[in-house]
Each structure stands twice: as structure tokens, then as C-alpha cells.
């Protein structure tokens, strides 16, 4: 730093302010310092900076799966938002979601020197009742039902599913089938629960059987072959767009036209959904906002010292929410994107709207 200061003709303090991105340095002076850094090959020592400041400018991310589109897009949004705030991201996938694996992940992240942790908890923990976070670690959880224990950011899964089912009912369909995600998924569970509840609220007491897939287009295709054999099926709400793609293929192969014979609604609004044949009506998730709120939330907890109670005392030692600490769930709204995969059922294509539609 002294060499840079001498070459640039400024003080070491000015070099420090430039290297740390602080304001209050004249633009010409800043460029002069940066030019000197480049000429000398100077790079700030992040390890020394971390020891001096007591922070590493790094967020850890624990995720239990990198195979699902939702997790990948959430991770991408977290990394992008963290970079905007000047933080790097250290990723640690966990193969088996158990207490020992989670505790091991937190230990490894501690060794890797991170300031806080975001957990993308998309599947049920096998022993969720005993899962806890090490004391002193600031945590935000994405996509979980742990809102009473931790700070959680999630898409409004139930609201999006209700909008999808109501859209189909309002078109005049007497009932709606559901192609759901895997049983161990929080998101799949909430979407399926909302599907059942919305049908019940509409007076449909005998819901069709739930058909499950594993989020993949191939599982949607296999389930779609079964659904296509149900002659009375005129509408399907699918728990994600990739399974909807497989369903569209199966219906086409079995001679069931979309939307003339069967209407289909997906969930996610992946970029390719508008290019499906026909373009897919789906529920849009704002992954970028989920990622931004996760980063914003965990940085706020760090800056406000959320690891201590309201009177300055220590927390409960389990990493759970304490009285006075921010906790609960922030839901990011969804919206229904109407395209050409939905229409009134065949018998009502020219009939007036149903009572629910009015």
C-alpha cells in the first residue's frame, strides 16, 4: 500500500479508502490510485482485511439439491444480489438432509470463513424436530416452513396455486386434476394443499386423485400418459413447467388437444414456457426478488446484531429465533401469466360463463 501511495503521490489512507470502495475520494485521485495499483500489480489482502474488520465479506449458501430449476435460479439470484453488496458466495451442497449433515455443513462453512448463511431448504429434513443452527450464526432460510423458528423468504406457493386452480374453475371446468411434485418437497406440499383447498372452497368435494412426478419433464410425461386415459379430465394444474412440458407431449401422443380437450396450467414461468406448443399458461415466480430479500435479510441481521436478545443478552444457543429478533416468513407474490394452453371445457366452449366466472 505504501508503494502505491508513493507512485500515486497520495497518502496510504487515500489508497486504503480507494481499495475499500469508500466514498469521499476525488474522481481524478481515485483513477490515479487505481492506475498505480494496476502498474504495481497491487491487490488488497482480503484475509488481512477480514482479520482487521472481523468480517469476511462472504456469505455461505447451504442447499440440499442443485437438480431443481427453482434452487438453481434462487442460488443465481442470491449470488447476483450478494455481488451487488460487495459479498462473495461460498456454496456447500448437502447430499443427505439430516441433522449430522446440516451441522457438518455449518462447521465446514465456519472453517471457510463466512459471515452468515442462507439455507435453501427445499426438501423436508429427515429429523426436522432436532435440526438447529449453531449459536452466533446469522441465518435466513429460503423455501421452508420454518417461519416460526427462523427468518424465512419464500414464494407465495399457496397463493400462486389458488390463482391457477381458480382460473381453470372460472373457465367452467367442473374440477381440476393436479400433477404434483415429490412428497419430500415443501413447495410441492403447499401447492397440493392449496389445490385441494381451492376445490373445496368452490364446492368440489370429491377431488381427483393426486398424481405425482419428480419435477422432471420425463416424470410429467409418464404421469401424463395416465392422465390422458381419464376421459373426464378437462383441466390439469401442474406443479412446475418442466412437468407440464412432459404432460403436453403425453396428451398430444394420446390425441388429447390442448386447450380444446384439456387445459393445462404450470408453475414457475420458465423462459421457455412461452415457446411451448401451445404457449403455457403458468404461475410466475420472482426468483430474483427471493434472492434479493434473502441477501438483504441476512445482511440486516448481521448489521443489527440479531444474535443478541433485545436486552443485549445472549440467545438460546440453538440458532432459533429469540424474542425481539426478526423471524417469520416473507412471501414474495406470484402472478398468473395467461397464454394459450387454457380454455373453457369442450362442452362449454360456446356456453355463457359459469357462476364462478361471473
mmCIF file of N, CA and C in Angstrom, residues 180-308:
data_model
loop_
_atom_site.group_PDB
_atom_site.id
_atom_site.type_symbol
_atom_site.label_atom_id
_atom_site.label_comp_id
_atom_site.label_asym_id
_atom_site.label_seq_id
_atom_site.Cartn_x
_atom_site.Cartn_y
_atom_site.Cartn_z
ATOM 1 N N UNK A 180 -48.578 -33.205 -9.169
ATOM 2 C CA UNK A 180 -47.782 -32.568 -8.132
ATOM 3 C C UNK A 180 -46.329 -32.988 -8.138
ATOM 4 N N UNK A 181 -45.535 -32.295 -7.334
ATOM 5 C CA UNK A 181 -44.125 -32.605 -7.187
ATOM 6 C C UNK A 181 -43.906 -33.684 -6.153
ATOM 7 N N UNK A 182 -42.656 -34.001 -5.833
ATOM 8 C CA UNK A 182 -42.335 -35.089 -4.901
ATOM 9 C C UNK A 182 -42.823 -34.812 -3.485
ATOM 10 N N UNK A 183 -43.073 -35.882 -2.742
ATOM 11 C CA UNK A 183 -43.635 -35.763 -1.398
ATOM 12 C C UNK A 183 -42.718 -35.041 -0.430
ATOM 13 N N UNK A 184 -41.399 -35.112 -0.649
ATOM 14 C CA UNK A 184 -40.479 -34.521 0.314
ATOM 15 C C UNK A 184 -40.205 -33.049 0.057
ATOM 16 N N UNK A 185 -40.988 -32.417 -0.822
ATOM 17 C CA UNK A 185 -40.779 -31.015 -1.165
ATOM 18 C C UNK A 185 -41.788 -30.123 -0.455
ATOM 19 N N UNK A 186 -41.292 -29.094 0.246
ATOM 20 C CA UNK A 186 -42.182 -28.114 0.865
ATOM 21 C C UNK A 186 -43.048 -27.434 -0.193
ATOM 22 N N UNK A 187 -42.432 -27.026 -1.296
ATOM 23 C CA UNK A 187 -43.166 -26.313 -2.338
ATOM 24 C C UNK A 187 -44.272 -27.185 -2.911
ATOM 25 N N UNK A 188 -43.955 -28.443 -3.206
ATOM 26 C CA UNK A 188 -44.968 -29.343 -3.757
ATOM 27 C C UNK A 188 -46.109 -29.551 -2.780
ATOM 28 N N UNK A 189 -45.776 -29.657 -1.504
ATOM 29 C CA UNK A 189 -46.803 -29.858 -0.485
ATOM 30 C C UNK A 189 -47.748 -28.664 -0.410
ATOM 31 N N UNK A 190 -47.180 -27.461 -0.399
ATOM 32 C CA UNK A 190 -48.029 -26.279 -0.283
ATOM 33 C C UNK A 190 -48.898 -26.095 -1.517
ATOM 34 N N UNK A 191 -48.358 -26.384 -2.700
ATOM 35 C CA UNK A 191 -49.155 -26.252 -3.920
ATOM 36 C C UNK A 191 -50.284 -27.273 -3.944
ATOM 37 N N UNK A 192 -50.000 -28.505 -3.516
ATOM 38 C CA UNK A 192 -51.036 -29.537 -3.478
ATOM 39 C C UNK A 192 -52.109 -29.198 -2.448
ATOM 40 N N UNK A 193 -51.700 -28.706 -1.273
ATOM 41 C CA UNK A 193 -52.682 -28.340 -0.250
ATOM 42 C C UNK A 193 -53.595 -27.220 -0.741
ATOM 43 N N UNK A 194 -53.014 -26.238 -1.429
ATOM 44 C CA UNK A 194 -53.821 -25.125 -1.946
ATOM 45 C C UNK A 194 -54.764 -25.607 -3.043
ATOM 46 N N UNK A 195 -54.321 -26.544 -3.866
ATOM 47 C CA UNK A 195 -55.188 -27.126 -4.909
ATOM 48 C C UNK A 195 -56.422 -27.760 -4.285
ATOM 49 N N UNK A 196 -56.216 -28.594 -3.259
ATOM 50 C CA UNK A 196 -57.348 -29.247 -2.593
ATOM 51 C C UNK A 196 -58.273 -28.222 -1.947
ATOM 52 N N UNK A 197 -57.672 -27.260 -1.247
ATOM 53 C CA UNK A 197 -58.476 -26.272 -0.528
ATOM 54 C C UNK A 197 -59.298 -25.429 -1.485
ATOM 55 N N UNK A 198 -58.737 -25.057 -2.620
ATOM 56 C CA UNK A 198 -59.455 -24.223 -3.587
ATOM 57 C C UNK A 198 -60.620 -24.987 -4.204
ATOM 58 N N UNK A 199 -60.418 -26.260 -4.488
ATOM 59 C CA UNK A 199 -61.520 -27.074 -4.999
ATOM 60 C C UNK A 199 -62.634 -27.169 -3.952
ATOM 61 N N UNK A 200 -62.264 -27.387 -2.701
ATOM 62 C CA UNK A 200 -63.268 -27.489 -1.635
ATOM 63 C C UNK A 200 -64.031 -26.183 -1.475
ATOM 64 N N UNK A 201 -63.332 -25.057 -1.536
ATOM 65 C CA UNK A 201 -63.999 -23.754 -1.424
ATOM 66 C C UNK A 201 -64.974 -23.523 -2.556
ATOM 67 N N UNK A 202 -64.698 -24.124 -3.719
ATOM 68 C CA UNK A 202 -65.576 -23.967 -4.882
ATOM 69 C C UNK A 202 -66.710 -24.988 -4.880
ATOM 70 N N UNK A 203 -66.767 -25.820 -3.840
ATOM 71 C CA UNK A 203 -67.842 -26.806 -3.751
ATOM 72 C C UNK A 203 -67.515 -28.134 -4.410
ATOM 73 N N UNK A 204 -66.269 -28.318 -4.840
ATOM 74 C CA UNK A 204 -65.851 -29.596 -5.433
ATOM 75 C C UNK A 204 -65.340 -30.459 -4.287
ATOM 76 N N UNK A 205 -66.196 -31.327 -3.762
ATOM 77 C CA UNK A 205 -65.876 -32.082 -2.561
ATOM 78 C C UNK A 205 -65.096 -33.362 -2.856
ATOM 79 N N UNK A 206 -65.234 -33.882 -4.053
ATOM 80 C CA UNK A 206 -64.551 -35.120 -4.413
ATOM 81 C C UNK A 206 -63.450 -34.802 -5.423
ATOM 82 N N UNK A 207 -62.286 -34.399 -4.911
ATOM 83 C CA UNK A 207 -61.189 -34.008 -5.790
ATOM 84 C C UNK A 207 -60.616 -35.230 -6.496
ATOM 85 N N UNK A 208 -60.112 -35.061 -7.716
ATOM 86 C CA UNK A 208 -59.452 -36.171 -8.414
ATOM 87 C C UNK A 208 -58.228 -36.638 -7.627
ATOM 88 N N UNK A 209 -57.765 -37.838 -7.879
ATOM 89 C CA UNK A 209 -56.565 -38.318 -7.171
ATOM 90 C C UNK A 209 -55.336 -37.502 -7.568
ATOM 91 N N UNK A 210 -54.479 -37.266 -6.589
ATOM 92 C CA UNK A 210 -53.240 -36.549 -6.850
ATOM 93 C C UNK A 210 -52.269 -37.460 -7.582
ATOM 94 N N UNK A 211 -51.723 -36.970 -8.685
ATOM 95 C CA UNK A 211 -50.716 -37.701 -9.451
ATOM 96 C C UNK A 211 -49.375 -37.014 -9.215
ATOM 97 N N UNK A 212 -48.345 -37.791 -8.887
ATOM 98 C CA UNK A 212 -47.062 -37.186 -8.538
ATOM 99 C C UNK A 212 -45.995 -37.411 -9.602
ATOM 100 N N UNK A 213 -45.113 -36.405 -9.730
ATOM 101 C CA UNK A 213 -43.915 -36.517 -10.525
ATOM 102 C C UNK A 213 -42.730 -36.131 -9.672
ATOM 103 N N UNK A 214 -41.556 -35.950 -10.305
ATOM 104 C CA UNK A 214 -40.342 -35.606 -9.546
ATOM 105 C C UNK A 214 -39.732 -34.291 -10.024
ATOM 106 N N UNK A 215 -40.540 -33.434 -10.627
ATOM 107 C CA UNK A 215 -40.164 -32.133 -11.185
ATOM 108 C C UNK A 215 -39.633 -32.232 -12.614
ATOM 109 N N UNK A 216 -39.260 -33.404 -13.081
ATOM 110 C CA UNK A 216 -38.652 -33.518 -14.409
ATOM 111 C C UNK A 216 -39.714 -33.635 -15.495
ATOM 112 N N UNK A 217 -39.334 -33.248 -16.723
ATOM 113 C CA UNK A 217 -40.239 -33.389 -17.861
ATOM 114 C C UNK A 217 -40.570 -34.853 -18.112
ATOM 115 N N UNK A 218 -39.613 -35.744 -17.883
ATOM 116 C CA UNK A 218 -39.851 -37.166 -18.107
ATOM 117 C C UNK A 218 -40.925 -37.695 -17.154
ATOM 118 N N UNK A 219 -40.871 -37.277 -15.896
ATOM 119 C CA UNK A 219 -41.905 -37.718 -14.953
ATOM 120 C C UNK A 219 -43.257 -37.129 -15.322
ATOM 121 N N UNK A 220 -43.268 -35.912 -15.865
ATOM 122 C CA UNK A 220 -44.515 -35.322 -16.333
ATOM 123 C C UNK A 220 -45.102 -36.097 -17.498
ATOM 124 N N UNK A 221 -44.210 -36.587 -18.356
ATOM 125 C CA UNK A 221 -44.661 -37.392 -19.498
ATOM 126 C C UNK A 221 -45.277 -38.706 -19.027
ATOM 127 N N UNK A 222 -44.601 -39.389 -18.097
ATOM 128 C CA UNK A 222 -45.128 -40.666 -17.604
ATOM 129 C C UNK A 222 -46.473 -40.475 -16.902
ATOM 130 N N UNK A 223 -46.552 -39.441 -16.056
ATOM 131 C CA UNK A 223 -47.821 -39.163 -15.379
ATOM 132 C C UNK A 223 -48.872 -38.737 -16.389
ATOM 133 N N UNK A 224 -48.450 -37.998 -17.429
ATOM 134 C CA UNK A 224 -49.382 -37.529 -18.446
ATOM 135 C C UNK A 224 -50.032 -38.657 -19.218
ATOM 136 N N UNK A 225 -49.302 -39.749 -19.429
ATOM 137 C CA UNK A 225 -49.892 -40.903 -20.114
ATOM 138 C C UNK A 225 -51.050 -41.476 -19.302
ATOM 139 N N UNK A 226 -50.920 -41.441 -17.974
ATOM 140 C CA UNK A 226 -52.021 -41.911 -17.112
ATOM 141 C C UNK A 226 -53.190 -40.937 -17.155
ATOM 142 N N UNK A 227 -52.875 -39.656 -17.043
ATOM 143 C CA UNK A 227 -53.934 -38.646 -17.020
ATOM 144 C C UNK A 227 -54.688 -38.624 -18.339
ATOM 145 N N UNK A 228 -53.975 -38.825 -19.439
ATOM 146 C CA UNK A 228 -54.612 -38.786 -20.755
ATOM 147 C C UNK A 228 -55.675 -39.848 -20.922
ATOM 148 N N UNK A 229 -55.597 -40.935 -20.133
ATOM 149 C CA UNK A 229 -56.594 -42.002 -20.210
ATOM 150 C C UNK A 229 -57.871 -41.661 -19.453
ATOM 151 N N UNK A 230 -57.846 -40.582 -18.679
ATOM 152 C CA UNK A 230 -59.036 -40.168 -17.912
ATOM 153 C C UNK A 230 -59.916 -39.307 -18.811
ATOM 154 N N UNK A 231 -60.964 -39.911 -19.350
ATOM 155 C CA UNK A 231 -61.804 -39.226 -20.333
ATOM 156 C C UNK A 231 -62.488 -37.993 -19.759
ATOM 157 N N UNK A 232 -62.740 -37.993 -18.443
ATOM 158 C CA UNK A 232 -63.450 -36.861 -17.840
ATOM 159 C C UNK A 232 -62.507 -35.742 -17.415
ATOM 160 N N UNK A 233 -61.210 -35.894 -17.645
ATOM 161 C CA UNK A 233 -60.248 -34.858 -17.268
ATOM 162 C C UNK A 233 -60.213 -33.772 -18.336
ATOM 163 N N UNK A 234 -60.573 -32.557 -17.962
ATOM 164 C CA UNK A 234 -60.546 -31.430 -18.899
ATOM 165 C C UNK A 234 -59.593 -30.323 -18.461
ATOM 166 N N UNK A 235 -59.004 -30.452 -17.250
ATOM 167 C CA UNK A 235 -58.115 -29.398 -16.760
ATOM 168 C C UNK A 235 -57.085 -29.992 -15.808
ATOM 169 N N UNK A 236 -55.832 -29.552 -15.949
ATOM 170 C CA UNK A 236 -54.750 -30.035 -15.087
ATOM 171 C C UNK A 236 -53.922 -28.849 -14.617
ATOM 172 N N UNK A 237 -53.735 -28.774 -13.314
ATOM 173 C CA UNK A 237 -52.784 -27.826 -12.737
ATOM 174 C C UNK A 237 -51.513 -28.606 -12.422
ATOM 175 N N UNK A 238 -50.387 -28.191 -13.018
ATOM 176 C CA UNK A 238 -49.117 -28.896 -12.878
ATOM 177 C C UNK A 238 -48.201 -28.092 -11.962
ATOM 178 N N UNK A 239 -47.508 -28.785 -11.063
ATOM 179 C CA UNK A 239 -46.730 -28.107 -10.025
ATOM 180 C C UNK A 239 -45.486 -27.412 -10.539
ATOM 181 N N UNK A 240 -45.030 -27.712 -11.761
ATOM 182 C CA UNK A 240 -43.959 -26.911 -12.358
ATOM 183 C C UNK A 240 -44.020 -27.023 -13.876
ATOM 184 N N UNK A 241 -43.334 -26.119 -14.547
ATOM 185 C CA UNK A 241 -43.421 -26.040 -16.011
ATOM 186 C C UNK A 241 -42.746 -27.212 -16.709
ATOM 187 N N UNK A 242 -41.675 -27.738 -16.115
ATOM 188 C CA UNK A 242 -40.995 -28.852 -16.770
ATOM 189 C C UNK A 242 -41.880 -30.091 -16.833
ATOM 190 N N UNK A 243 -42.589 -30.378 -15.743
ATOM 191 C CA UNK A 243 -43.534 -31.499 -15.793
ATOM 192 C C UNK A 243 -44.680 -31.191 -16.754
ATOM 193 N N UNK A 244 -45.069 -29.920 -16.834
ATOM 194 C CA UNK A 244 -46.123 -29.539 -17.778
ATOM 195 C C UNK A 244 -45.695 -29.816 -19.211
ATOM 196 N N UNK A 245 -44.403 -29.615 -19.500
ATOM 197 C CA UNK A 245 -43.898 -29.910 -20.834
ATOM 198 C C UNK A 245 -44.072 -31.396 -21.162
ATOM 199 N N UNK A 246 -43.729 -32.260 -20.213
ATOM 200 C CA UNK A 246 -43.923 -33.693 -20.425
ATOM 201 C C UNK A 246 -45.383 -34.057 -20.573
ATOM 202 N N UNK A 247 -46.242 -33.404 -19.794
ATOM 203 C CA UNK A 247 -47.685 -33.651 -19.893
ATOM 204 C C UNK A 247 -48.203 -33.272 -21.273
ATOM 205 N N UNK A 248 -47.768 -32.131 -21.799
ATOM 206 C CA UNK A 248 -48.215 -31.704 -23.127
ATOM 207 C C UNK A 248 -47.845 -32.746 -24.184
ATOM 208 N N UNK A 249 -46.655 -33.308 -24.068
ATOM 209 C CA UNK A 249 -46.245 -34.348 -25.021
ATOM 210 C C UNK A 249 -47.144 -35.575 -24.911
ATOM 211 N N UNK A 250 -47.416 -36.010 -23.674
ATOM 212 C CA UNK A 250 -48.250 -37.200 -23.479
ATOM 213 C C UNK A 250 -49.666 -36.988 -24.013
ATOM 214 N N UNK A 251 -50.247 -35.823 -23.731
ATOM 215 C CA UNK A 251 -51.593 -35.543 -24.225
ATOM 216 C C UNK A 251 -51.622 -35.540 -25.748
ATOM 217 N N UNK A 252 -50.605 -34.954 -26.355
ATOM 218 C CA UNK A 252 -50.540 -34.916 -27.817
ATOM 219 C C UNK A 252 -50.447 -36.327 -28.405
ATOM 220 N N UNK A 253 -49.618 -37.160 -27.781
ATOM 221 C CA UNK A 253 -49.471 -38.530 -28.285
ATOM 222 C C UNK A 253 -50.757 -39.333 -28.146
ATOM 223 N N UNK A 254 -51.568 -39.005 -27.166
ATOM 224 C CA UNK A 254 -52.825 -39.731 -26.952
ATOM 225 C C UNK A 254 -54.013 -39.059 -27.643
ATOM 226 N N UNK A 255 -53.721 -38.056 -28.462
ATOM 227 C CA UNK A 255 -54.780 -37.418 -29.224
ATOM 228 C C UNK A 255 -55.651 -36.466 -28.440
ATOM 229 N N UNK A 256 -55.179 -36.033 -27.263
ATOM 230 C CA UNK A 256 -55.936 -35.058 -26.454
ATOM 231 C C UNK A 256 -55.380 -33.663 -26.750
ATOM 232 N N UNK A 257 -56.178 -32.819 -27.370
ATOM 233 C CA UNK A 257 -55.714 -31.496 -27.781
ATOM 234 C C UNK A 257 -55.698 -30.525 -26.599
ATOM 235 N N UNK A 258 -54.713 -29.644 -26.611
ATOM 236 C CA UNK A 258 -54.588 -28.577 -25.608
ATOM 237 C C UNK A 258 -54.673 -27.240 -26.326
ATOM 238 N N UNK A 259 -55.639 -26.374 -25.965
ATOM 239 C CA UNK A 259 -56.554 -26.473 -24.830
ATOM 240 C C UNK A 259 -57.957 -26.977 -25.205
ATOM 241 N N UNK A 260 -58.175 -27.399 -26.449
ATOM 242 C CA UNK A 260 -59.536 -27.743 -26.878
ATOM 243 C C UNK A 260 -60.145 -28.868 -26.044
ATOM 244 N N UNK A 261 -59.333 -29.885 -25.704
ATOM 245 C CA UNK A 261 -59.830 -31.005 -24.905
ATOM 246 C C UNK A 261 -59.404 -30.906 -23.443
ATOM 247 N N UNK A 262 -58.177 -30.483 -23.217
ATOM 248 C CA UNK A 262 -57.629 -30.396 -21.857
ATOM 249 C C UNK A 262 -56.877 -29.081 -21.707
ATOM 250 N N UNK A 263 -57.199 -28.337 -20.657
ATOM 251 C CA UNK A 263 -56.465 -27.110 -20.336
ATOM 252 C C UNK A 263 -55.342 -27.442 -19.356
ATOM 253 N N UNK A 264 -54.201 -26.758 -19.515
ATOM 254 C CA UNK A 264 -53.031 -27.029 -18.677
ATOM 255 C C UNK A 264 -52.477 -25.714 -18.142
ATOM 256 N N UNK A 265 -52.218 -25.683 -16.824
ATOM 257 C CA UNK A 265 -51.557 -24.543 -16.174
ATOM 258 C C UNK A 265 -50.320 -25.059 -15.463
ATOM 259 N N UNK A 266 -49.181 -24.391 -15.644
ATOM 260 C CA UNK A 266 -47.947 -24.768 -14.976
ATOM 261 C C UNK A 266 -47.626 -23.854 -13.815
ATOM 262 N N UNK A 267 -46.388 -23.947 -13.332
ATOM 263 C CA UNK A 267 -45.934 -23.128 -12.206
ATOM 264 C C UNK A 267 -44.436 -22.902 -12.379
ATOM 265 N N UNK A 268 -43.990 -21.677 -12.336
ATOM 266 C CA UNK A 268 -42.600 -21.211 -12.408
ATOM 267 C C UNK A 268 -42.457 -20.092 -13.428
ATOM 268 N N UNK A 269 -43.074 -20.256 -14.620
ATOM 269 C CA UNK A 269 -42.878 -19.340 -15.751
ATOM 270 C C UNK A 269 -41.420 -19.320 -16.161
ATOM 271 N N UNK A 270 -40.894 -20.502 -16.518
ATOM 272 C CA UNK A 270 -39.532 -20.566 -17.035
ATOM 273 C C UNK A 270 -39.479 -19.836 -18.374
ATOM 274 N N UNK A 271 -38.315 -19.363 -18.790
ATOM 275 C CA UNK A 271 -38.228 -18.600 -20.041
ATOM 276 C C UNK A 271 -38.792 -19.345 -21.246
ATOM 277 N N UNK A 272 -38.684 -20.679 -21.246
ATOM 278 C CA UNK A 272 -39.149 -21.457 -22.392
ATOM 279 C C UNK A 272 -40.655 -21.651 -22.422
ATOM 280 N N UNK A 273 -41.370 -21.303 -21.331
ATOM 281 C CA UNK A 273 -42.798 -21.583 -21.249
ATOM 282 C C UNK A 273 -43.591 -20.912 -22.370
ATOM 283 N N UNK A 274 -43.156 -19.722 -22.785
ATOM 284 C CA UNK A 274 -43.852 -19.010 -23.855
ATOM 285 C C UNK A 274 -43.636 -19.665 -25.215
ATOM 286 N N UNK A 275 -42.662 -20.595 -25.301
ATOM 287 C CA UNK A 275 -42.373 -21.267 -26.564
ATOM 288 C C UNK A 275 -42.892 -22.695 -26.611
ATOM 289 N N UNK A 276 -43.584 -23.123 -25.547
ATOM 290 C CA UNK A 276 -44.217 -24.442 -25.587
ATOM 291 C C UNK A 276 -45.289 -24.430 -26.676
ATOM 292 N N UNK A 277 -45.749 -25.615 -27.048
ATOM 293 C CA UNK A 277 -46.815 -25.709 -28.045
ATOM 294 C C UNK A 277 -48.012 -26.425 -27.416
ATOM 295 N N UNK A 278 -49.063 -25.671 -27.060
ATOM 296 C CA UNK A 278 -49.199 -24.215 -27.171
ATOM 297 C C UNK A 278 -48.437 -23.491 -26.055
ATOM 298 N N UNK A 279 -48.237 -22.171 -26.198
ATOM 299 C CA UNK A 279 -47.611 -21.393 -25.123
ATOM 300 C C UNK A 279 -48.344 -21.629 -23.801
ATOM 301 N N UNK A 280 -47.571 -21.829 -22.741
ATOM 302 C CA UNK A 280 -48.117 -22.321 -21.479
ATOM 303 C C UNK A 280 -48.623 -21.207 -20.572
ATOM 304 N N UNK A 281 -49.878 -21.333 -20.138
ATOM 305 C CA UNK A 281 -50.379 -20.518 -19.038
ATOM 306 C C UNK A 281 -49.716 -21.033 -17.767
ATOM 307 N N UNK A 282 -49.166 -20.132 -16.961
ATOM 308 C CA UNK A 282 -48.387 -20.584 -15.808
ATOM 309 C C UNK A 282 -48.351 -19.521 -14.721
ATOM 310 N N UNK A 283 -47.863 -19.913 -13.562
ATOM 311 C CA UNK A 283 -47.720 -19.009 -12.426
ATOM 312 C C UNK A 283 -46.281 -18.518 -12.377
ATOM 313 N N UNK A 284 -46.095 -17.216 -12.423
ATOM 314 C CA UNK A 284 -44.757 -16.630 -12.446
ATOM 315 C C UNK A 284 -44.203 -16.513 -11.036
ATOM 316 N N UNK A 285 -42.987 -17.050 -10.844
ATOM 317 C CA UNK A 285 -42.246 -16.868 -9.597
ATOM 318 C C UNK A 285 -41.144 -15.840 -9.810
ATOM 319 N N UNK A 286 -40.983 -14.939 -8.847
ATOM 320 C CA UNK A 286 -39.948 -13.918 -8.933
ATOM 321 C C UNK A 286 -38.727 -14.392 -8.156
ATOM 322 N N UNK A 287 -37.914 -15.246 -8.787
ATOM 323 C CA UNK A 287 -36.737 -15.786 -8.114
ATOM 324 C C UNK A 287 -35.743 -14.683 -7.757
ATOM 325 N N UNK A 288 -35.622 -13.680 -8.617
ATOM 326 C CA UNK A 288 -34.687 -12.586 -8.349
ATOM 327 C C UNK A 288 -35.038 -11.870 -7.056
ATOM 328 N N UNK A 289 -36.331 -11.666 -6.813
ATOM 329 C CA UNK A 289 -36.753 -10.994 -5.591
ATOM 330 C C UNK A 289 -36.517 -11.866 -4.365
ATOM 331 N N UNK A 290 -36.752 -13.170 -4.492
ATOM 332 C CA UNK A 290 -36.469 -14.084 -3.382
ATOM 333 C C UNK A 290 -34.995 -14.008 -3.014
ATOM 334 N N UNK A 291 -34.120 -14.070 -4.016
ATOM 335 C CA UNK A 291 -32.692 -13.985 -3.752
ATOM 336 C C UNK A 291 -32.295 -12.665 -3.126
ATOM 337 N N UNK A 292 -32.855 -11.568 -3.647
ATOM 338 C CA UNK A 292 -32.529 -10.244 -3.117
ATOM 339 C C UNK A 292 -32.946 -10.119 -1.656
ATOM 340 N N UNK A 293 -34.151 -10.602 -1.335
ATOM 341 C CA UNK A 293 -34.634 -10.496 0.033
ATOM 342 C C UNK A 293 -33.856 -11.392 0.992
ATOM 343 N N UNK A 294 -33.400 -12.547 0.510
ATOM 344 C CA UNK A 294 -32.553 -13.399 1.348
ATOM 345 C C UNK A 294 -31.262 -12.671 1.726
ATOM 346 N N UNK A 295 -30.611 -12.083 0.736
ATOM 347 C CA UNK A 295 -29.356 -11.372 0.996
ATOM 348 C C UNK A 295 -29.618 -10.141 1.865
ATOM 349 N N UNK A 296 -30.650 -9.396 1.525
ATOM 350 C CA UNK A 296 -30.985 -8.205 2.315
ATOM 351 C C UNK A 296 -31.265 -8.584 3.762
ATOM 352 N N UNK A 297 -32.018 -9.671 3.956
ATOM 353 C CA UNK A 297 -32.382 -10.088 5.306
ATOM 354 C C UNK A 297 -31.191 -10.524 6.133
ATOM 355 N N UNK A 298 -30.296 -11.316 5.556
ATOM 356 C CA UNK A 298 -29.175 -11.816 6.339
ATOM 357 C C UNK A 298 -28.171 -10.696 6.616
ATOM 358 N N UNK A 299 -27.995 -9.758 5.690
ATOM 359 C CA UNK A 299 -27.106 -8.617 5.952
ATOM 360 C C UNK A 299 -27.694 -7.720 7.038
ATOM 361 N N UNK A 300 -29.012 -7.543 7.024
ATOM 362 C CA UNK A 300 -29.637 -6.732 8.071
ATOM 363 C C UNK A 300 -29.445 -7.383 9.443
ATOM 364 N N UNK A 301 -29.609 -8.703 9.504
ATOM 365 C CA UNK A 301 -29.405 -9.401 10.778
ATOM 366 C C UNK A 301 -27.963 -9.245 11.261
ATOM 367 N N UNK A 302 -27.015 -9.311 10.331
ATOM 368 C CA UNK A 302 -25.612 -9.120 10.708
ATOM 369 C C UNK A 302 -25.391 -7.717 11.263
ATOM 370 N N UNK A 303 -25.912 -6.708 10.567
ATOM 371 C CA UNK A 303 -25.634 -5.319 10.932
ATOM 372 C C UNK A 303 -26.348 -4.911 12.210
ATOM 373 N N UNK A 304 -27.473 -5.529 12.468
ATOM 374 C CA UNK A 304 -28.230 -5.171 13.665
ATOM 375 C C UNK A 304 -27.869 -6.053 14.854
ATOM 376 N N UNK A 305 -26.924 -6.963 14.646
ATOM 377 C CA UNK A 305 -26.516 -7.822 15.753
ATOM 378 C C UNK A 305 -27.639 -8.699 16.246
ATOM 379 N N UNK A 306 -28.363 -9.349 15.316
ATOM 380 C CA UNK A 306 -29.523 -10.137 15.688
ATOM 381 C C UNK A 306 -29.175 -11.350 16.520
ATOM 382 N N UNK A 307 -27.894 -11.668 16.684
ATOM 383 C CA UNK A 307 -27.528 -12.803 17.523
ATOM 384 C C UNK A 307 -27.723 -12.534 19.001
ATOM 385 N N UNK A 308 -27.992 -11.281 19.400
ATOM 386 C CA UNK A 308 -28.227 -10.958 20.798
ATOM 387 C C UNK A 308 -29.680 -10.616 20.994
#
